[in-house]
Short mmCIF file of C-alpha atoms in Angstrom, two decimals:
data_model
loop_
_atom_site.label_atom_id
_atom_site.label_comp_id
_atom_site.label_asym_id
_atom_site.label_seq_id
_atom_site.Cartn_x
_atom_site.Cartn_y
_atom_site.Cartn_z
CA MET A 22 -4.41 142.56 193.43
CA THR A 23 -7.34 143.84 191.37
CA LEU A 24 -10.83 143.20 192.74
CA GLN A 25 -13.04 141.36 190.31
CA VAL A 26 -16.31 142.92 189.31
CA PRO A 27 -19.44 140.80 189.78
CA PRO A 28 -21.97 140.36 186.95
CA PRO A 29 -23.94 143.50 186.08
CA GLU A 30 -26.78 144.33 188.44
CA PRO A 31 -30.24 144.97 186.98
CA ASP A 32 -30.60 147.89 189.43
CA GLN A 33 -28.30 150.77 188.49
CA ALA A 34 -28.14 152.01 192.09
CA ALA A 35 -27.12 148.56 193.31
CA GLU A 36 -24.49 148.33 190.58
CA ALA A 37 -23.13 151.74 191.58
CA MET A 38 -22.89 150.63 195.21
CA VAL A 39 -20.74 147.68 194.12
CA TRP A 40 -18.46 150.02 192.20
CA MET A 41 -18.12 152.31 195.22
CA LYS A 42 -16.70 149.43 197.25
CA ILE A 43 -14.28 148.50 194.48
CA LEU A 44 -13.08 152.06 193.98
CA ALA A 45 -12.14 152.44 197.65
CA ALA A 46 -8.89 150.62 196.81
CA TYR A 47 -7.73 153.59 194.67
CA ARG A 48 -8.24 156.40 197.18
CA GLN A 49 -4.72 156.55 198.57
CA PRO A 50 -2.50 159.21 196.93
CA ARG A 51 1.26 158.79 196.51
CA MET A 52 3.16 161.71 198.02
CA SER A 53 6.04 161.58 195.54
CA ARG A 54 3.61 161.49 192.60
CA SER A 55 1.58 164.40 194.01
CA VAL A 56 4.71 166.52 194.43
CA MET A 57 5.81 165.66 190.90
CA GLU A 58 2.36 166.52 189.48
CA LEU A 59 2.48 169.88 191.22
CA PHE A 60 5.98 170.63 189.93
CA VAL A 61 5.29 169.70 186.29
CA THR A 62 2.28 172.02 186.38
CA VAL A 63 3.63 175.02 188.29
CA ALA A 64 7.01 175.18 186.50
CA PRO A 65 5.61 175.34 182.91
CA PHE A 66 2.91 177.80 184.02
CA ILE A 67 5.51 180.17 185.46
CA ALA A 68 7.81 179.68 182.46
CA PHE A 69 5.18 180.41 179.79
CA THR A 70 3.78 183.35 181.76
CA ALA A 71 7.30 184.79 182.11
CA ILE A 72 7.90 184.39 178.37
CA ALA A 73 4.72 186.36 177.64
CA TYR A 74 5.68 189.20 179.99
CA VAL A 75 9.33 189.41 178.93
CA SER A 76 8.40 189.33 175.24
CA MET A 77 6.06 192.28 175.79
CA ALA A 78 8.77 194.16 177.69
CA TYR A 79 11.10 193.80 174.68
CA GLY A 80 8.40 194.34 172.05
CA VAL A 81 8.56 190.76 170.71
CA TRP A 82 4.84 190.30 170.11
CA ILE A 83 5.12 186.70 168.96
CA GLY A 84 5.93 185.84 172.56
CA LEU A 85 2.28 186.50 173.38
CA LEU A 86 1.57 183.08 171.89
CA ALA A 87 2.90 181.80 175.22
CA ILE A 88 -0.45 182.88 176.71
CA LEU A 89 -2.06 179.77 175.17
CA PRO A 90 0.11 177.14 176.94
CA ALA A 91 0.14 179.32 180.07
CA SER A 92 -3.70 179.17 180.05
CA ALA A 93 -3.59 175.39 179.62
CA PHE A 94 -1.33 174.98 182.65
CA LEU A 95 -3.48 177.44 184.61
CA LEU A 96 -6.41 175.12 183.90
CA ARG A 97 -4.31 172.18 185.12
CA LEU A 98 -3.50 174.12 188.30
CA PHE A 99 -7.23 174.48 188.86
CA MET A 100 -7.58 170.70 188.59
CA ILE A 101 -5.00 170.32 191.36
CA GLN A 102 -6.90 172.90 193.42
CA HIS A 103 -10.01 170.81 192.74
CA ASP A 104 -8.37 167.66 194.11
CA CYS A 105 -7.14 169.60 197.15
CA GLY A 106 -10.75 170.58 197.80
CA HIS A 107 -11.67 166.91 197.94
CA GLY A 108 -8.73 166.14 200.23
CA SER A 109 -7.41 163.72 197.63
CA PHE A 110 -4.20 165.33 196.42
CA PHE A 111 -1.93 164.86 199.44
CA ALA A 112 -4.53 163.21 201.75
CA ASN A 113 -3.30 165.65 204.41
CA ARG A 114 -6.07 168.13 205.15
CA ARG A 115 -3.80 171.00 206.17
CA LEU A 116 -1.41 170.50 203.24
CA ASP A 117 -4.27 170.11 200.77
CA ASP A 118 -6.02 173.23 202.06
CA TRP A 119 -3.01 175.51 201.95
CA THR A 120 -1.97 174.23 198.54
CA GLY A 121 -5.50 174.91 197.30
CA ARG A 122 -5.55 178.40 198.85
CA LEU A 123 -2.26 179.39 197.21
CA ILE A 124 -3.37 178.06 193.82
CA GLY A 125 -6.64 179.95 194.27
CA ILE A 126 -4.73 183.23 194.01
CA VAL A 127 -3.67 182.57 190.41
CA THR A 128 -6.94 180.84 189.41
CA MET A 129 -8.86 183.74 191.01
CA THR A 130 -10.98 181.19 192.88
CA PRO A 131 -11.37 181.60 196.68
CA TYR A 132 -10.59 178.09 197.84
CA ASP A 133 -12.71 177.64 200.98
CA TYR A 134 -15.76 179.29 199.43
CA TRP A 135 -15.41 177.22 196.25
CA ARG A 136 -14.80 173.98 198.19
CA ASN A 137 -18.05 174.46 200.11
CA ALA A 138 -20.07 175.10 196.93
CA HIS A 139 -18.42 172.20 195.11
CA ALA A 140 -19.14 169.80 197.97
CA LYS A 141 -22.82 170.69 197.66
CA HIS A 142 -22.61 170.04 193.92
CA HIS A 143 -21.26 166.54 194.58
CA ALA A 144 -23.90 165.86 197.23
CA THR A 145 -26.83 166.95 195.03
CA ALA A 146 -25.75 166.40 191.39
CA GLY A 147 -28.65 165.09 189.34
CA ASN A 148 -31.21 165.93 192.06
CA LEU A 149 -34.05 167.93 190.53
CA ASP A 150 -35.12 169.06 194.02
CA GLN A 151 -31.74 170.61 194.87
CA ARG A 152 -30.52 172.60 191.89
CA GLY A 153 -28.75 175.95 191.96
CA ILE A 154 -25.50 175.57 193.92
CA GLY A 155 -22.30 174.78 192.06
CA ASP A 156 -24.06 173.63 188.91
CA ILE A 157 -25.34 174.91 185.57
CA THR A 158 -28.94 176.06 185.73
CA THR A 159 -31.08 173.47 183.94
CA LEU A 160 -34.87 173.63 183.68
CA THR A 161 -37.36 170.91 182.90
CA ILE A 162 -39.65 171.34 179.88
CA ASP A 163 -42.63 172.05 182.16
CA GLU A 164 -40.66 174.63 184.16
CA TYR A 165 -39.62 176.40 180.97
CA ARG A 166 -43.19 176.46 179.64
CA ALA A 167 -44.37 178.03 182.90
CA LEU A 168 -41.98 180.99 182.53
CA SER A 169 -43.01 184.41 181.32
CA PRO A 170 -41.77 185.43 177.83
CA THR A 171 -39.12 187.65 179.41
CA LYS A 172 -37.78 184.86 181.61
CA ARG A 173 -37.83 182.43 178.68
CA LEU A 174 -35.65 184.88 176.76
CA GLY A 175 -33.34 185.15 179.75
CA TYR A 176 -32.94 181.38 179.93
CA ARG A 177 -32.28 181.14 176.19
CA LEU A 178 -29.60 183.82 176.47
CA TYR A 179 -28.05 182.07 179.48
CA ARG A 180 -27.84 178.80 177.56
CA ASN A 181 -26.48 180.47 174.41
CA PRO A 182 -22.92 179.19 173.72
CA LEU A 183 -21.53 182.72 173.39
CA VAL A 184 -22.81 183.55 176.87
CA MET A 185 -22.15 180.17 178.46
CA PHE A 186 -18.55 179.81 177.24
CA GLY A 187 -17.61 183.43 176.52
CA ILE A 188 -19.21 186.03 178.75
CA GLY A 189 -19.98 183.49 181.49
CA PRO A 190 -16.40 182.47 182.35
CA ALA A 191 -15.25 186.12 182.36
CA TRP A 192 -18.10 187.06 184.70
CA LEU A 193 -17.51 184.05 186.95
CA PHE A 194 -13.75 184.23 187.44
CA ILE A 195 -13.17 187.99 187.22
CA PHE A 196 -16.27 189.36 188.95
CA LYS A 197 -18.64 186.85 190.58
CA GLN A 198 -16.05 185.07 192.70
CA ARG A 199 -15.03 188.36 194.31
CA LEU A 200 -18.02 187.96 196.65
CA PRO A 201 -19.37 184.74 198.25
CA PHE A 202 -22.62 184.66 196.27
CA GLY A 203 -24.93 181.93 197.54
CA MET A 204 -23.23 181.86 200.94
CA MET A 205 -23.74 185.43 202.14
CA ARG A 206 -25.21 184.15 205.42
CA ALA A 207 -23.14 180.98 205.79
CA GLY A 208 -20.86 182.41 208.46
CA ALA A 209 -17.43 183.99 208.41
CA MET A 210 -15.42 181.42 206.43
CA PRO A 211 -16.81 182.12 202.92
CA TRP A 212 -16.27 185.85 203.48
CA LEU A 213 -12.81 185.36 205.00
CA SER A 214 -11.73 183.04 202.18
CA THR A 215 -13.05 185.36 199.48
CA MET A 216 -11.71 188.63 200.91
CA LEU A 217 -8.23 187.24 201.70
CA THR A 218 -8.02 185.72 198.22
CA ASN A 219 -9.08 189.08 196.74
CA LEU A 220 -6.36 190.84 198.76
CA ALA A 221 -3.73 188.34 197.56
CA ILE A 222 -4.92 188.74 193.94
CA LEU A 223 -4.69 192.53 194.20
CA THR A 224 -1.19 192.24 195.66
CA LEU A 225 -0.04 189.96 192.84
CA LEU A 226 -1.62 192.11 190.14
CA GLY A 227 -0.17 195.21 191.79
CA LEU A 228 3.33 193.75 191.57
CA LEU A 229 2.82 192.86 187.91
CA LEU A 230 1.41 196.31 187.21
CA TRP A 231 4.32 198.04 188.98
CA THR A 232 6.86 195.90 187.10
CA PHE A 233 5.36 195.80 183.60
CA GLY A 234 2.65 198.46 183.48
CA VAL A 235 -1.12 198.29 183.43
CA GLY A 236 -1.41 197.70 179.67
CA THR A 237 0.91 194.70 179.62
CA MET A 238 -0.64 193.24 182.75
CA LEU A 239 -4.17 193.45 181.35
CA LEU A 240 -3.12 192.23 177.90
CA ILE A 241 -1.67 189.05 179.39
CA GLN A 242 -3.73 188.29 182.51
CA THR A 243 -7.16 188.94 181.00
CA PRO A 244 -7.02 186.49 178.07
CA MET A 245 -5.20 183.95 180.25
CA ILE A 246 -7.94 183.80 182.88
CA ILE A 247 -10.73 183.92 180.27
CA LEU A 248 -9.22 181.13 178.14
CA ALA A 249 -8.59 178.89 181.15
CA GLY A 250 -12.01 179.76 182.57
CA ALA A 251 -13.81 179.01 179.30
CA ALA A 252 -12.08 175.63 179.07
CA GLY A 253 -13.00 174.89 182.68
CA VAL A 254 -16.66 175.81 182.16
CA TRP A 255 -16.77 173.70 178.99
CA LEU A 256 -15.39 170.68 180.83
CA PHE A 257 -17.85 171.10 183.67
CA TYR A 258 -20.67 171.50 181.15
CA VAL A 259 -20.08 168.37 179.09
CA GLN A 260 -19.45 166.29 182.21
CA HIS A 261 -23.09 166.70 183.24
CA GLN A 262 -24.97 168.15 180.26
CA PHE A 263 -25.05 165.15 177.95
CA GLU A 264 -28.09 163.46 176.45
CA ASP A 265 -28.32 160.35 178.61
CA THR A 266 -27.35 161.95 181.90
CA HIS A 267 -29.27 161.00 185.04
CA TRP A 268 -31.70 163.30 186.86
CA ALA A 269 -34.31 162.31 189.42
CA GLU A 270 -36.36 163.80 192.23
CA GLY A 271 -37.67 162.82 195.64
CA ASP A 272 -37.06 159.23 196.70
CA ASP A 273 -36.09 158.30 193.12
CA TRP A 274 -32.80 160.17 193.53
CA ARG A 275 -29.99 158.05 194.97
CA PHE A 276 -26.43 159.27 195.22
CA PRO A 277 -24.55 156.24 193.82
CA GLU A 278 -26.75 156.01 190.73
CA ALA A 279 -26.70 159.77 190.14
CA ALA A 280 -22.92 159.85 190.52
CA LEU A 281 -22.16 156.99 188.15
CA HIS A 282 -24.78 157.73 185.48
CA GLY A 283 -25.22 161.49 185.91
CA ALA A 284 -21.60 162.30 185.03
CA SER A 285 -19.93 161.48 181.74
CA HIS A 286 -16.72 159.76 180.74
CA TYR A 287 -15.35 162.49 178.49
CA ASP A 288 -12.89 160.40 176.51
CA LEU A 289 -10.31 162.98 175.42
CA PRO A 290 -7.08 162.51 173.41
CA PRO A 291 -4.10 161.68 175.70
CA MET A 292 -2.54 165.16 175.77
CA LEU A 293 -5.85 166.87 176.52
CA GLN A 294 -6.62 164.27 179.15
CA TRP A 295 -3.26 165.01 180.82
CA LEU A 296 -3.69 168.81 180.66
CA THR A 297 -7.17 168.55 182.16
CA GLY A 298 -6.06 166.35 185.03
CA ASN A 299 -8.11 163.36 183.86
CA ILE A 300 -11.24 165.24 184.93
CA GLY A 301 -13.03 163.71 181.94
CA ILE A 302 -13.20 160.43 183.89
CA HIS A 303 -15.89 162.25 185.76
CA HIS A 304 -18.29 159.43 186.54
CA VAL A 305 -15.57 157.65 188.52
CA HIS A 306 -14.62 160.91 190.21
CA HIS A 307 -18.22 161.57 191.30
CA LEU A 308 -18.63 158.04 192.60
CA SER A 309 -15.40 158.25 194.62
CA SER A 310 -14.13 161.82 194.83
CA ARG A 311 -11.22 160.90 197.11
CA ILE A 312 -9.37 159.17 194.27
CA PRO A 313 -6.42 161.37 193.16
CA TYR A 314 -6.87 162.50 189.56
CA TYR A 315 -3.66 160.76 188.48
CA ARG A 316 -5.08 157.40 189.59
CA LEU A 317 -8.30 157.67 187.56
CA PRO A 318 -6.75 156.14 184.40
CA GLU A 319 -5.59 153.27 186.62
CA VAL A 320 -9.23 152.61 187.50
CA LEU A 321 -10.25 152.37 183.83
CA ARG A 322 -7.25 150.17 183.06
CA ASP A 323 -8.21 147.70 185.79
CA HIS A 324 -11.96 147.90 185.14
CA PRO A 325 -12.58 148.55 181.43
CA ARG A 326 -16.33 148.13 181.88
CA LEU A 327 -16.38 151.55 183.53
CA ALA A 328 -14.93 153.14 180.40
CA GLY A 329 -18.17 152.54 178.48
CA ILE A 330 -20.50 154.16 181.01
CA GLY A 331 -21.55 157.64 179.89
CA ARG A 332 -18.75 157.78 177.32
CA ILE A 333 -18.66 160.72 174.94
CA THR A 334 -15.85 161.63 172.57
CA LEU A 335 -14.51 165.09 171.76
CA MET A 336 -16.54 165.23 168.53
CA GLN A 337 -19.68 163.91 170.19
CA SER A 338 -19.39 166.51 172.94
CA LEU A 339 -19.94 169.36 170.48
CA SER A 340 -23.58 168.33 170.09
CA CYS A 341 -24.12 168.68 173.85
CA VAL A 342 -24.39 172.44 173.44
CA ARG A 343 -27.93 172.11 172.04
CA LEU A 344 -29.16 170.14 175.07
CA VAL A 345 -30.89 172.68 177.31
CA LEU A 346 -34.01 171.17 178.91
CA TRP A 347 -34.74 168.04 180.92
CA ASP A 348 -37.50 165.88 179.47
CA ASP A 349 -39.16 164.05 182.38
CA ALA A 350 -41.07 161.74 180.06
CA ARG A 351 -38.08 160.57 178.02
CA ARG A 352 -35.59 160.85 180.93
CA LYS A 353 -32.98 162.74 178.95
CA LEU A 354 -31.79 166.24 178.02
CA VAL A 355 -33.26 167.68 174.85
CA SER A 356 -32.96 170.79 172.68
CA PHE A 357 -35.51 173.60 172.45
CA ARG A 358 -36.59 172.20 169.08
CA GLU A 359 -37.04 168.66 170.45
CA ALA A 360 -39.06 170.06 173.32
CA ALA A 361 -41.24 171.98 170.85
CA VAL A 362 -41.08 175.18 172.88
#
């Protein structure tokens, strides 16, 4: 039986609290569905990757086109790893953790280290007082104006699309995640997770290198991880970097309001929505992160009012790239030109 939503609340935080109670009914995963989701992601990923490697071994270069669908399913594997980090995929902590750790080898993302950083992102998203962990660096207009010319240039380069979605993903997934940056003094677990994942990655790459050679291995693995990484960074970007997102500081920041209105509903075409694990329904995910990704469309079906909150389409999302600074006065993200800086 579907819970009925009360009339809209004038207070966004109060409205978000009501939604949190309603969404609790969707938090239970279905074991058979989770197993099926894992299978229909792992099997195509292995198949397309194998096609790419075998085609190279026999000199059939057209087989390299298989890297594209392999990258798409690698991205989908990351979405399953993401749900495991929230304990929402199997709802069994041990099973979720070990599934996430194994997936982390092929996504080149140390699971326990990433889960810790991502939990902080969920706990502080939209909080101007707690930026810097698990999010995209975003300055206010006043903060940008206070920078030196050199640091202004650095910020502009960082927010440049070629860096953000090209160099950035390569740096993040190939190099940065090889050490637990940001958690160097957080105890043994971030180090253990990162180093064991690195060892497993080296073992896997060593087997591929021994079987197919270094050239073939690099020609296939490098674009695959960069393509999947770029898509992942893009998704994360547009889910929080949209014009009417929600940021606040001090006592004005409240988790329910920031979760519901600080994350977008990235309304993608059905196939893209499936490949991305419904992560575009991000406002619902932030409000109740224990909902399995395959139940998020069920939430919108039962409560269509949620579909209109923070909704952006694929075409509309392209304009989000220009939004780089938070305008405290207008309470929205703006471009450098709009900020007159």
